[in-house]
Short mmCIF file of C-alpha atoms and ligand atoms in Angstrom, two decimals:
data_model
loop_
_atom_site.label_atom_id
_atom_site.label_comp_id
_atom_site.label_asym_id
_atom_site.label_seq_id
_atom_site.Cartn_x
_atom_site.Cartn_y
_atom_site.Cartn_z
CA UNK A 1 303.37 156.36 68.90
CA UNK A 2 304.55 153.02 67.95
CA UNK A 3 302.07 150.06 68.17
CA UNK A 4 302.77 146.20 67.53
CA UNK A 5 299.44 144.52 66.57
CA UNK A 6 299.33 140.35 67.06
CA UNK A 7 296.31 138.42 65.68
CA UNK A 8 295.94 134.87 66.30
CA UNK A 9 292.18 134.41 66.73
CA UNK A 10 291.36 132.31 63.87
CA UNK A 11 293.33 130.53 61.38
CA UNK A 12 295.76 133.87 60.48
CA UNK A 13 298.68 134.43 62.41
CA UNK A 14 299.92 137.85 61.79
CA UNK A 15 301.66 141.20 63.20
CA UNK A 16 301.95 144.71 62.30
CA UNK A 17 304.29 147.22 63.40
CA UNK A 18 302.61 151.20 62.54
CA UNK A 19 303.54 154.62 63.40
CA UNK A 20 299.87 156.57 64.15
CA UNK A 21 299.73 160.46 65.63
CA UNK A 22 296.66 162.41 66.32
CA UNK A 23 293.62 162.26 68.30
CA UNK A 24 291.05 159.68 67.11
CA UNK A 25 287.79 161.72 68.99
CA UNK A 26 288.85 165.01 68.38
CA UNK A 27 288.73 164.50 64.48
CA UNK A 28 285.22 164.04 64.30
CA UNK A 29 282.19 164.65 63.85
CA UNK A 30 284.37 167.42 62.00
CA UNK A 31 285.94 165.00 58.94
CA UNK A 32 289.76 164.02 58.71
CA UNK A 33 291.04 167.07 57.20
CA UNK A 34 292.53 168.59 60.10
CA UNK A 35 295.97 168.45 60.49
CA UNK A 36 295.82 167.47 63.97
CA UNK A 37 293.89 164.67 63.11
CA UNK A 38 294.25 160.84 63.39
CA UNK A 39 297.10 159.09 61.02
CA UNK A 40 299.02 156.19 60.62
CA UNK A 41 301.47 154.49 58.59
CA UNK A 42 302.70 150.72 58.27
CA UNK A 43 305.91 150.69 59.28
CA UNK A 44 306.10 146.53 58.83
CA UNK A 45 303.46 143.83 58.47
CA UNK A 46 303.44 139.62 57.93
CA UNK A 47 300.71 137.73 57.83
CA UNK A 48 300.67 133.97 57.30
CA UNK A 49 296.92 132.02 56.37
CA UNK A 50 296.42 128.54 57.61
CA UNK A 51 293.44 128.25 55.38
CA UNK A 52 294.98 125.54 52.57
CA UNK A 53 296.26 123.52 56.00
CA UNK A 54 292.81 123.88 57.34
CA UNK A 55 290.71 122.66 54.18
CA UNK A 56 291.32 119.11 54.56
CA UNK A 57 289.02 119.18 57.75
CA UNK A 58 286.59 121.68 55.72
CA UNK A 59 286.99 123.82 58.91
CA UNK A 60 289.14 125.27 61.29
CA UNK A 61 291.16 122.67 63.71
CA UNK A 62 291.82 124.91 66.55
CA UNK A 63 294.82 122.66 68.02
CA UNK A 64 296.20 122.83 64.74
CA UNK A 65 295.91 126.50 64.41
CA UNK A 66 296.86 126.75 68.08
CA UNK A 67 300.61 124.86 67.02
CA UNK A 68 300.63 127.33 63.13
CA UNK A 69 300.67 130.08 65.45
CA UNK A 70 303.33 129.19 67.77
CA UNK A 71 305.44 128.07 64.52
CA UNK A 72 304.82 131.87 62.78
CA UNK A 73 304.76 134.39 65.47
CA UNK A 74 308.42 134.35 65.88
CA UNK A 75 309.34 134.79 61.75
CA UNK A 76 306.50 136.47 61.69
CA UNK A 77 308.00 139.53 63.84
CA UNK A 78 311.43 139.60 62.97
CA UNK A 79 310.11 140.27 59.46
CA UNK A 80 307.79 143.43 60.71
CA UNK A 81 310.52 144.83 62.57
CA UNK A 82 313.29 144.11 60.32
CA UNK A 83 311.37 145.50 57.77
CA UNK A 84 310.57 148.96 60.07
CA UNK A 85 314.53 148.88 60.10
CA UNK A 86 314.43 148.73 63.87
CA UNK A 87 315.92 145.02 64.86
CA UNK A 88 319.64 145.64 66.29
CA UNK A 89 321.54 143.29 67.28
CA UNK A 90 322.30 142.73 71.07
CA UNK A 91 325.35 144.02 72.08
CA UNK A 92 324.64 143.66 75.83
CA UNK A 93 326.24 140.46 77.42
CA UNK A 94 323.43 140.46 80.12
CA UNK A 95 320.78 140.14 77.99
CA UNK A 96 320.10 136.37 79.31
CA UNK A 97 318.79 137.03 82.76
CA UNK A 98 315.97 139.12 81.62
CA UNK A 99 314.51 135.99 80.00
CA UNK A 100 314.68 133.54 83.02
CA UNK A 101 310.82 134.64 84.10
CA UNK A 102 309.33 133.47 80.15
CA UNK A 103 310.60 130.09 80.95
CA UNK A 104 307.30 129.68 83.47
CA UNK A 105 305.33 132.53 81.13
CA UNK A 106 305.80 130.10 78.24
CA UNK A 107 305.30 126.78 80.03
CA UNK A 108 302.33 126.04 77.85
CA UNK A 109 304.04 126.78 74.71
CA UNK A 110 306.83 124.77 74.42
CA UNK A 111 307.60 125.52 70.83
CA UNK A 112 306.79 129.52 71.30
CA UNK A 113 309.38 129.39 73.87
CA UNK A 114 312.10 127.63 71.74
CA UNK A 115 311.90 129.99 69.14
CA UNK A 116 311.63 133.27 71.05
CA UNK A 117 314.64 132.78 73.34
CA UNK A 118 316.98 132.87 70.64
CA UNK A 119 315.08 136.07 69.13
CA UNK A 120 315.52 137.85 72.10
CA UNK A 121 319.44 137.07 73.04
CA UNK A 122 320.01 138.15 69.73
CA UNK A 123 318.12 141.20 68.68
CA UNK A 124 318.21 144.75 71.27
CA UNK A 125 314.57 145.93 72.36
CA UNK A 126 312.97 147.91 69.70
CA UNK A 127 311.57 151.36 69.88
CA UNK A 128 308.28 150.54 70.30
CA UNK A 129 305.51 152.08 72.47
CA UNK A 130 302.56 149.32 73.50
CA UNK A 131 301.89 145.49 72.37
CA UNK A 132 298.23 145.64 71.39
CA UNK A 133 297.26 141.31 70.68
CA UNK A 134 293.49 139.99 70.27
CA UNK A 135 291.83 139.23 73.57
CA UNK A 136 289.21 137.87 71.87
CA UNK A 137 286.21 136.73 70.54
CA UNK A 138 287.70 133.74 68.93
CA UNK A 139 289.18 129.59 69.53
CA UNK A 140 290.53 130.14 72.91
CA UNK A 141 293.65 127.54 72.20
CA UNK A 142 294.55 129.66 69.27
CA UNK A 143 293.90 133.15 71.18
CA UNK A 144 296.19 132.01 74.37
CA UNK A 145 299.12 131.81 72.16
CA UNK A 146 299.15 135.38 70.84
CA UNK A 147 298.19 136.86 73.83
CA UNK A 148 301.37 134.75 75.89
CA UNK A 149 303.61 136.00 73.06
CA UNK A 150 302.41 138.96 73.29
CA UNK A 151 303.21 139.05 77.48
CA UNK A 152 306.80 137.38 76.94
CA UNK A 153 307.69 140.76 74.58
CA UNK A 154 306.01 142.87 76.97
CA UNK A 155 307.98 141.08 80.02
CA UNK A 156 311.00 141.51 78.71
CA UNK A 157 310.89 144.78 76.95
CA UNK A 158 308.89 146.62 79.27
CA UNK A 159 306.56 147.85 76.73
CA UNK A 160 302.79 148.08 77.96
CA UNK A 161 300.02 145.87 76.57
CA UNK A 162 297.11 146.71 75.42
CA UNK A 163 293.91 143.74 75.11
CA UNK A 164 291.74 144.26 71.74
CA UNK A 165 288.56 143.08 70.94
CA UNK A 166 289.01 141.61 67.41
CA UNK A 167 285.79 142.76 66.16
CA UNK A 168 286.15 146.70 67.48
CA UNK A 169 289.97 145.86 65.17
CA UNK A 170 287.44 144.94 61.65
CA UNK A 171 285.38 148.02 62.72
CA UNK A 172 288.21 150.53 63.61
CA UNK A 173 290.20 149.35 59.94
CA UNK A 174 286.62 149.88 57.84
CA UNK A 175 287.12 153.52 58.83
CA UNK A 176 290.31 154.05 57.59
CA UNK A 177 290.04 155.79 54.39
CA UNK A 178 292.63 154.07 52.11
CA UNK A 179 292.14 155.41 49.03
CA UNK A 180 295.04 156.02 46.64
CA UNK A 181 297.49 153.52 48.78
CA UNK A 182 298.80 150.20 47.28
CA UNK A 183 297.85 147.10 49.06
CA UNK A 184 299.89 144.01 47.96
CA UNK A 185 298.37 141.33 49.49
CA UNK A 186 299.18 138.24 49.19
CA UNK A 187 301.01 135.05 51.64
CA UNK A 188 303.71 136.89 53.92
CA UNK A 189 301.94 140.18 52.25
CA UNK A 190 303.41 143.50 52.35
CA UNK A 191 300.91 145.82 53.43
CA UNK A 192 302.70 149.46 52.62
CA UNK A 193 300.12 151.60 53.50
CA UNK A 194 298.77 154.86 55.21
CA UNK A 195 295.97 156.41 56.15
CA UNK A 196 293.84 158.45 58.09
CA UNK A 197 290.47 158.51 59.66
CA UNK A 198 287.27 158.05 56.61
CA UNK A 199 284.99 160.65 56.45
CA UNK A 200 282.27 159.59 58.63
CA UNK A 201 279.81 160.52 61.11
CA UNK A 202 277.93 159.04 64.15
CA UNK A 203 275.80 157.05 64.45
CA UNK A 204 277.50 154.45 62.88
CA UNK A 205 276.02 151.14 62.18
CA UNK A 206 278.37 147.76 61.62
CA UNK A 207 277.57 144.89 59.53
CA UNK A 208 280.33 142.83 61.28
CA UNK A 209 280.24 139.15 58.97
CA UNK A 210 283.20 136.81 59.32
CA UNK A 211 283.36 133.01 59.99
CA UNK A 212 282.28 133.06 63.88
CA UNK A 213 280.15 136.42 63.82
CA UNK A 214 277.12 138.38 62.13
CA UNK A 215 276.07 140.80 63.78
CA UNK A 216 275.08 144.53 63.84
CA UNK A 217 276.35 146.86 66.31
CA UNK A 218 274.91 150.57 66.95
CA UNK A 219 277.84 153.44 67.59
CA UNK A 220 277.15 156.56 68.50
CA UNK A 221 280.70 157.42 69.71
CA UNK A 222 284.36 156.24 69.75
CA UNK A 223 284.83 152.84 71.62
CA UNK A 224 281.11 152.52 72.84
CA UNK A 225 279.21 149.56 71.28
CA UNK A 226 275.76 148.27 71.55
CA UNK A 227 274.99 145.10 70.00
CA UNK A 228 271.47 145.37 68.53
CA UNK A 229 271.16 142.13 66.32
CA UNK A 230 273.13 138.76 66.16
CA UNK A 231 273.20 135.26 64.36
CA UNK A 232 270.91 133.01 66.62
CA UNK A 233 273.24 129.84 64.88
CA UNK A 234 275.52 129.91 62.14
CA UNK A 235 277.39 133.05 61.29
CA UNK A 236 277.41 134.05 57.86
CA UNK A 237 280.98 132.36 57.34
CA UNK A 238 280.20 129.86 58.43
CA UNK A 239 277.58 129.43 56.04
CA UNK A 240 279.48 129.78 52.91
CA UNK A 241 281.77 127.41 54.14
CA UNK A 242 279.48 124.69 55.01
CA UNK A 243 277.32 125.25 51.76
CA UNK A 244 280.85 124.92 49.71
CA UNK A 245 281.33 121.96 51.78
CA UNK A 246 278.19 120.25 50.75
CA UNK A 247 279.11 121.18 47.17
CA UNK A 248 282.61 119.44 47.93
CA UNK A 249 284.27 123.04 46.26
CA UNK A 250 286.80 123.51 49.50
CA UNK A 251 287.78 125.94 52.23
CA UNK A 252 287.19 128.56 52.83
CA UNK A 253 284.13 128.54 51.10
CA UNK A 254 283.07 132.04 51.10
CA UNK A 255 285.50 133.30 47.67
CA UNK A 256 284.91 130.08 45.81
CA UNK A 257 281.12 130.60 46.14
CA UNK A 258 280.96 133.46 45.66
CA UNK A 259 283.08 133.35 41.94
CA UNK A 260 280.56 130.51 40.49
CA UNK A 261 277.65 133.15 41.63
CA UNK A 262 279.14 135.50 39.78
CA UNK A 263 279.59 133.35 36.70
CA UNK A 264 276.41 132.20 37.07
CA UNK A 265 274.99 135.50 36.79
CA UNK A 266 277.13 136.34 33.69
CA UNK A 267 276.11 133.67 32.22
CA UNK A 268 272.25 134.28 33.10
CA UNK A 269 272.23 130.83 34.96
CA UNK A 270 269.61 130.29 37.71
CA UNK A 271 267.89 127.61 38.91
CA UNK A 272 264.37 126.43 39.31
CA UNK A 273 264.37 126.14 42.90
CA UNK A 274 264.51 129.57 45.45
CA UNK A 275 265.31 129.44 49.55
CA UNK A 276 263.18 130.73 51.69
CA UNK A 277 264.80 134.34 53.16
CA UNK A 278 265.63 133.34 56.92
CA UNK A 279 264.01 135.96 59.58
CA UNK A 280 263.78 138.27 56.88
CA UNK A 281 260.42 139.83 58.38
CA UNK A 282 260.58 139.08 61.78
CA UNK A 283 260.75 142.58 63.00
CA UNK A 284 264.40 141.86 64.91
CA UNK A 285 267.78 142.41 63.85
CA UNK A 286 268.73 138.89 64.55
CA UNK A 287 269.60 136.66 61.85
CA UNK A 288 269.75 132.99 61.25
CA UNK A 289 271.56 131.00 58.76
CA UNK A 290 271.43 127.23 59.82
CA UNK A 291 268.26 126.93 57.66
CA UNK A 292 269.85 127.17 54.69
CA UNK A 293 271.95 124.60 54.82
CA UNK A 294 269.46 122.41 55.14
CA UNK A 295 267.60 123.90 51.95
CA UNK A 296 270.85 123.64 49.85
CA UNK A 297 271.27 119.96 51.29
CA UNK A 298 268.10 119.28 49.89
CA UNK A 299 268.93 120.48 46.44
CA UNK A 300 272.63 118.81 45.79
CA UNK A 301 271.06 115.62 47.50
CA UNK A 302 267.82 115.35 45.26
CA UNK A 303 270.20 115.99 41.58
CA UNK A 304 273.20 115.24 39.62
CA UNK A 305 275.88 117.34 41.03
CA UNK A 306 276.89 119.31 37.85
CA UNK A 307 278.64 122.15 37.52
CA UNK A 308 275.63 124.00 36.09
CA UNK A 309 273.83 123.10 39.19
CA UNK A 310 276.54 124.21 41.79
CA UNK A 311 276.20 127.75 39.84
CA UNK A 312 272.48 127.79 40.38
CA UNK A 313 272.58 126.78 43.63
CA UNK A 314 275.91 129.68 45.07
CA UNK A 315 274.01 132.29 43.16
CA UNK A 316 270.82 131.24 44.82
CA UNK A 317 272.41 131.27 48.25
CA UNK A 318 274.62 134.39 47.89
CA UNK A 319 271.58 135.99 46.90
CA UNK A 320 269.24 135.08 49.81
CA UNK A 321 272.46 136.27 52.30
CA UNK A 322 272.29 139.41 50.82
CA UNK A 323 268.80 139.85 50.91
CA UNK A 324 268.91 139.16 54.54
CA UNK A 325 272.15 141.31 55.10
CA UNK A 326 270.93 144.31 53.17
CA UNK A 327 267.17 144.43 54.85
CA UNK A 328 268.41 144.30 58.41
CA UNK A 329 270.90 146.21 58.12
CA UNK A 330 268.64 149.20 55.99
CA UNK A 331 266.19 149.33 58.95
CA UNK A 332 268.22 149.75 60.93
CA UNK A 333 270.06 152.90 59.59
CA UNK A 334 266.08 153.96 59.08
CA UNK A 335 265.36 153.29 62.74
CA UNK A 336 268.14 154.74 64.26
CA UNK A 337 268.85 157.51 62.21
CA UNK A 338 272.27 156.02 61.23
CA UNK A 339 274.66 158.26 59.24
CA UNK A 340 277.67 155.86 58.13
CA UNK A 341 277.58 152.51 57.60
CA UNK A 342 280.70 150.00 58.33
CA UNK A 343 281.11 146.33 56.74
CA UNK A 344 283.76 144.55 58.29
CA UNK A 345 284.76 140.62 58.65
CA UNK A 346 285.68 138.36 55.90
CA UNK A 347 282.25 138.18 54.33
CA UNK A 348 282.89 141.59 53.79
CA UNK A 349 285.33 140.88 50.90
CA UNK A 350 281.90 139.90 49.35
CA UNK A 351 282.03 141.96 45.85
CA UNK A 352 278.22 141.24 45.45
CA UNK A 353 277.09 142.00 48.86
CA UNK A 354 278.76 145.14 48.84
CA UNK A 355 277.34 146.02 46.08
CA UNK A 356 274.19 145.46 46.89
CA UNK A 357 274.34 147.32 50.28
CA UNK A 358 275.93 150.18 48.72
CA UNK A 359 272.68 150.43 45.86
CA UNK A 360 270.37 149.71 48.74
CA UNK A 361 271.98 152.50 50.93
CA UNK A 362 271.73 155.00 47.89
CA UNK A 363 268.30 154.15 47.43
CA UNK A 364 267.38 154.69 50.85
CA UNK A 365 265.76 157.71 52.18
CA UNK A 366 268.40 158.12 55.31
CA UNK A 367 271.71 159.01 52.98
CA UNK A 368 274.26 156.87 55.32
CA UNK A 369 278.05 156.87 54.51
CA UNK A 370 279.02 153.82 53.09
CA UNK A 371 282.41 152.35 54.73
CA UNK A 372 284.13 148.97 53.65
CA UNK A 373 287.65 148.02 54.02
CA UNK A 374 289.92 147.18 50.63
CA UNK A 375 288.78 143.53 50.36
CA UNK A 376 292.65 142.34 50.99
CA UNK A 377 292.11 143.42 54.62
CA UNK A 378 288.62 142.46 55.16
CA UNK A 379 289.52 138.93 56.39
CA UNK A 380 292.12 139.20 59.85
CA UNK A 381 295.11 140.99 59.57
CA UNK A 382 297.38 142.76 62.65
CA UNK A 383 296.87 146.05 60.95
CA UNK A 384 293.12 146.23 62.42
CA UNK A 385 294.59 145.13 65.82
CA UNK A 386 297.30 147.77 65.80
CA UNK A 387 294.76 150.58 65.01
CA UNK A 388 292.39 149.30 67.35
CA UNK A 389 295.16 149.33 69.91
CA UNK A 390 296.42 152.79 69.34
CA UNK A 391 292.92 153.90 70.04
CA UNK A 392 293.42 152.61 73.79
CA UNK A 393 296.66 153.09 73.57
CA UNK A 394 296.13 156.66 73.41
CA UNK A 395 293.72 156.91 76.92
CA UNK A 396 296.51 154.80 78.14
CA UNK A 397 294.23 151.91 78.66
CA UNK A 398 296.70 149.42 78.96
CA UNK A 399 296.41 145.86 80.85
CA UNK A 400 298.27 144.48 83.67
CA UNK A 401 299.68 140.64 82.20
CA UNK A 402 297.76 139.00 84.64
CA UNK A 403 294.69 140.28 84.00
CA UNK A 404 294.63 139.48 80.11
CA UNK A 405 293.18 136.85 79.65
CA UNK A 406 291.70 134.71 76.57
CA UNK A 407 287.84 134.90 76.07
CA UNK A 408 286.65 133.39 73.30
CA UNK A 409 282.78 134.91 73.62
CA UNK A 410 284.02 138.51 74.78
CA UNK A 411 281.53 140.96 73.19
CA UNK A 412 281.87 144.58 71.96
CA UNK A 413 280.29 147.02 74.67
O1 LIG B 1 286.98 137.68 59.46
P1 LIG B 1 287.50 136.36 58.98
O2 LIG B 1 288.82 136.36 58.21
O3 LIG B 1 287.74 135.36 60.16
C1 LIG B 1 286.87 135.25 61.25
O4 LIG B 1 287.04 136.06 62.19
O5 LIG B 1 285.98 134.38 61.13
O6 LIG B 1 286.34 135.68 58.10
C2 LIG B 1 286.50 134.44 57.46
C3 LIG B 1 285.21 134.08 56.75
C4 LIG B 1 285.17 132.67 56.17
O7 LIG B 1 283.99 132.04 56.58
C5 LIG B 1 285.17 132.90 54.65
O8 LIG B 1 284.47 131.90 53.93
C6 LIG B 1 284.49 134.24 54.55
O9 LIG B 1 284.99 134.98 55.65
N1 LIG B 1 284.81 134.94 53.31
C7 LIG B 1 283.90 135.24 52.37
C8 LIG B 1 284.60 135.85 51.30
N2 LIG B 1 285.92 135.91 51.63
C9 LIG B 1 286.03 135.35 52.87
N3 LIG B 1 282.56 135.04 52.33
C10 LIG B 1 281.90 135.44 51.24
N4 LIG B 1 282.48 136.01 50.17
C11 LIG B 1 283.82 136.24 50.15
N5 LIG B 1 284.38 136.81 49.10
ZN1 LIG B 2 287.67 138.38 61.89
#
């Protein structure tokens, strides 16, 4: 089966064309080795980041991401499919009346609409077997305009669509097992890649950390969540970026933190001050993170901004998140007897907290499966929204257009 994957919750705008076979249930609890089992390949793949547009507001501007999208989705698709070697030129003369209906479809995106017209009189439908696009969570604005692409292909192609939660897409890519493939990543990457299904087994517990989200979510089979802990204010992100904010370092702040807490411990730098662990023994598995920001505030406010200091202070803060991270998340595996653990979101990249959870998991009692996806992919990509989608795809749970809609809060259940 074929499946596009479109992303436009955030500030990337990407798509991915792959080529997956197998059953995703039937592979387990029995491992991947089965022939009949899940796999995939990348047939074509662009991504573009708005991040360097976005730094200059220290944040994401969802009207601005909301017009990047609308600009990219177009290149952005003739370069997956021309790259799967299945764009053909048109050769039917017709080809203009199927596109009358996208002129309403695409009244709200004017510049969507100028772009895709032309793409569609001049390229044939490609062979391709569902549209999966991000229903949500994320900025509604930016959401919409993926998901009205996304309804203009399907319109006019008659392919089905299928609506993906973008945080069952981080979790369904950390259980790919990609070793041994090359991931190129870089702007307009080329992800050439395949894979099949990690070895796992239920139930599996995700540390799901990006910009908007932290949360942890209990699994004990295929496509059935149950959120057990959440951020009661700022996701994890979210914190990074606003501490690099404070510490006038740029956006997103999450990498460039997370480098000068490295070098600071190289360099056996730390500072005289600690933060207090947010929620750390409150008995939920809720987090909080706004705290902090006022603790590091306190610090860069009170002393000379050096660049000594705005070591101490990243490896001070990466080290508290990770603290918090790794507790929660280890009683939980020991309270509900979890066998594989998943990291996924763009905090996930995180060298150091990886590391950490993966001592702390090898430590543990409970011997948990430790799942996290190549740190290129970590942060959004179409690939997780394409996998994510063939997994519906596959019980043929497709969506009628006019009941997919954009929901900024949806939630994994
Ligand atoms: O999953 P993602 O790409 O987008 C959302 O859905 O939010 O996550 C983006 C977030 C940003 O807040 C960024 O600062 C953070 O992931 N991030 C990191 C790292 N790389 C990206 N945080 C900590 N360490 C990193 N290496
Ligand atoms: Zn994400």
């Amino acid at each position: 089966m074929r499946i596009l994957g479109i992303e436009t919750s955030c500030d990337e705008t990407a798509v991915c064309l792959i080529e997956a076979d197998g059953a995703f249930e039937a592979d387990l609890p029995r491992r991947s080795e089965s022939k009949a089992g899940f796999r995939y390949k990348v047939l074509g793949n662009g991504l573009l980041s708005q991040a360097a547009l976005h730094a200059q507001y220290g944040g994401v501007f969802p009207n601005l991401a909301k017009r990047e999208h609308a600009k990219n989705l177009v290149p952005l698709l003739y370069k997956a499919l021309e790259e799967a070697g299945i764009l053909l030129p048109n050769t039917m003369p017709a080809a203009g009346a199927a596109l009358v209906p996208l002129k309403q479809m695409l009244e709200r995106e004017p510049e969507l609409f100028a772009l895709i017209v032309p793409f569609l009189l001049k390229f044939q439908k490609p062979d391709i077997d569902a549209i999966a696009v991000t229903a949500g969570p994320g900025l509604e604005p930016a959401l919409w305009v993926g998901i009205n692409f996304a309804k203009a292909l399907s319109a006019v192609w008659d392919i089905p669509l299928v609506a993906v939660n973008h945080m069952e897409g981080h979790i369904v890519l950390s259980l790919m097992d990609t070793r041994g493939t090359d991931i190129h990543s870089n702007i307009l990457q080329n992800i050439r890649m395949s894979g099949r299904l990690a070895k796992f087994e239920f139930p599996l517990l995700a540390l799901l950390i990006s910009g908007g989200h932290t949360e942890l979510v209990l699994s004990k089979q295929f496509g059935v969540y149950k959120l057990i802990g959440e951020t009661r204010d700022d996701a994890a992100g979210e914190a990074f970026d606003k501490v690099a904010r404070l510490m006038d370092l740029g956006y997103p702040g999450g990498p460039l933190i997370s480098a000068l807490a490295a070098e600071a411990r190289e360099e056996n730098i730390k500072g005289d001050f600690s933060f207090t662990r947010p929620m750390l023994h409150d008995g939920s598995f809720d987090f909080s993170f706004s705290g902090l920001k006022t603790a590091v505030r306190n610090v860069v406010t009170k002393r000379e901004m050096t660049g000594e200091l705005k070591k101490q202070v990243a490896r001070e803060f990466e080290e508290c998140i990770a603290d918090v991270l790794v507790a929660k998340t280890l009683r939980a595996v020991e309270e509900h007897d979890v066998r594989a653990v998943v990291m996924g979101g763009g905090v996930s990249a995180n060298t150091y907290i990886r590391e950490r959870l993966a001592e702390a998991l090898e430590k543990a009692d409970a011997s948990a499966e430790h799942l996290v996806p190549p740190p290129e992919l970590a942060t959004d990509n179409a690939l997780m929204i394409a996998l994510a989608g063939y997994f519906h795809a596959l019980k043929e749970d497709f969506v009628a257009a006019e009941n997919l809609n954009a929901r900024g809060n949806l939630k994994l259940s």
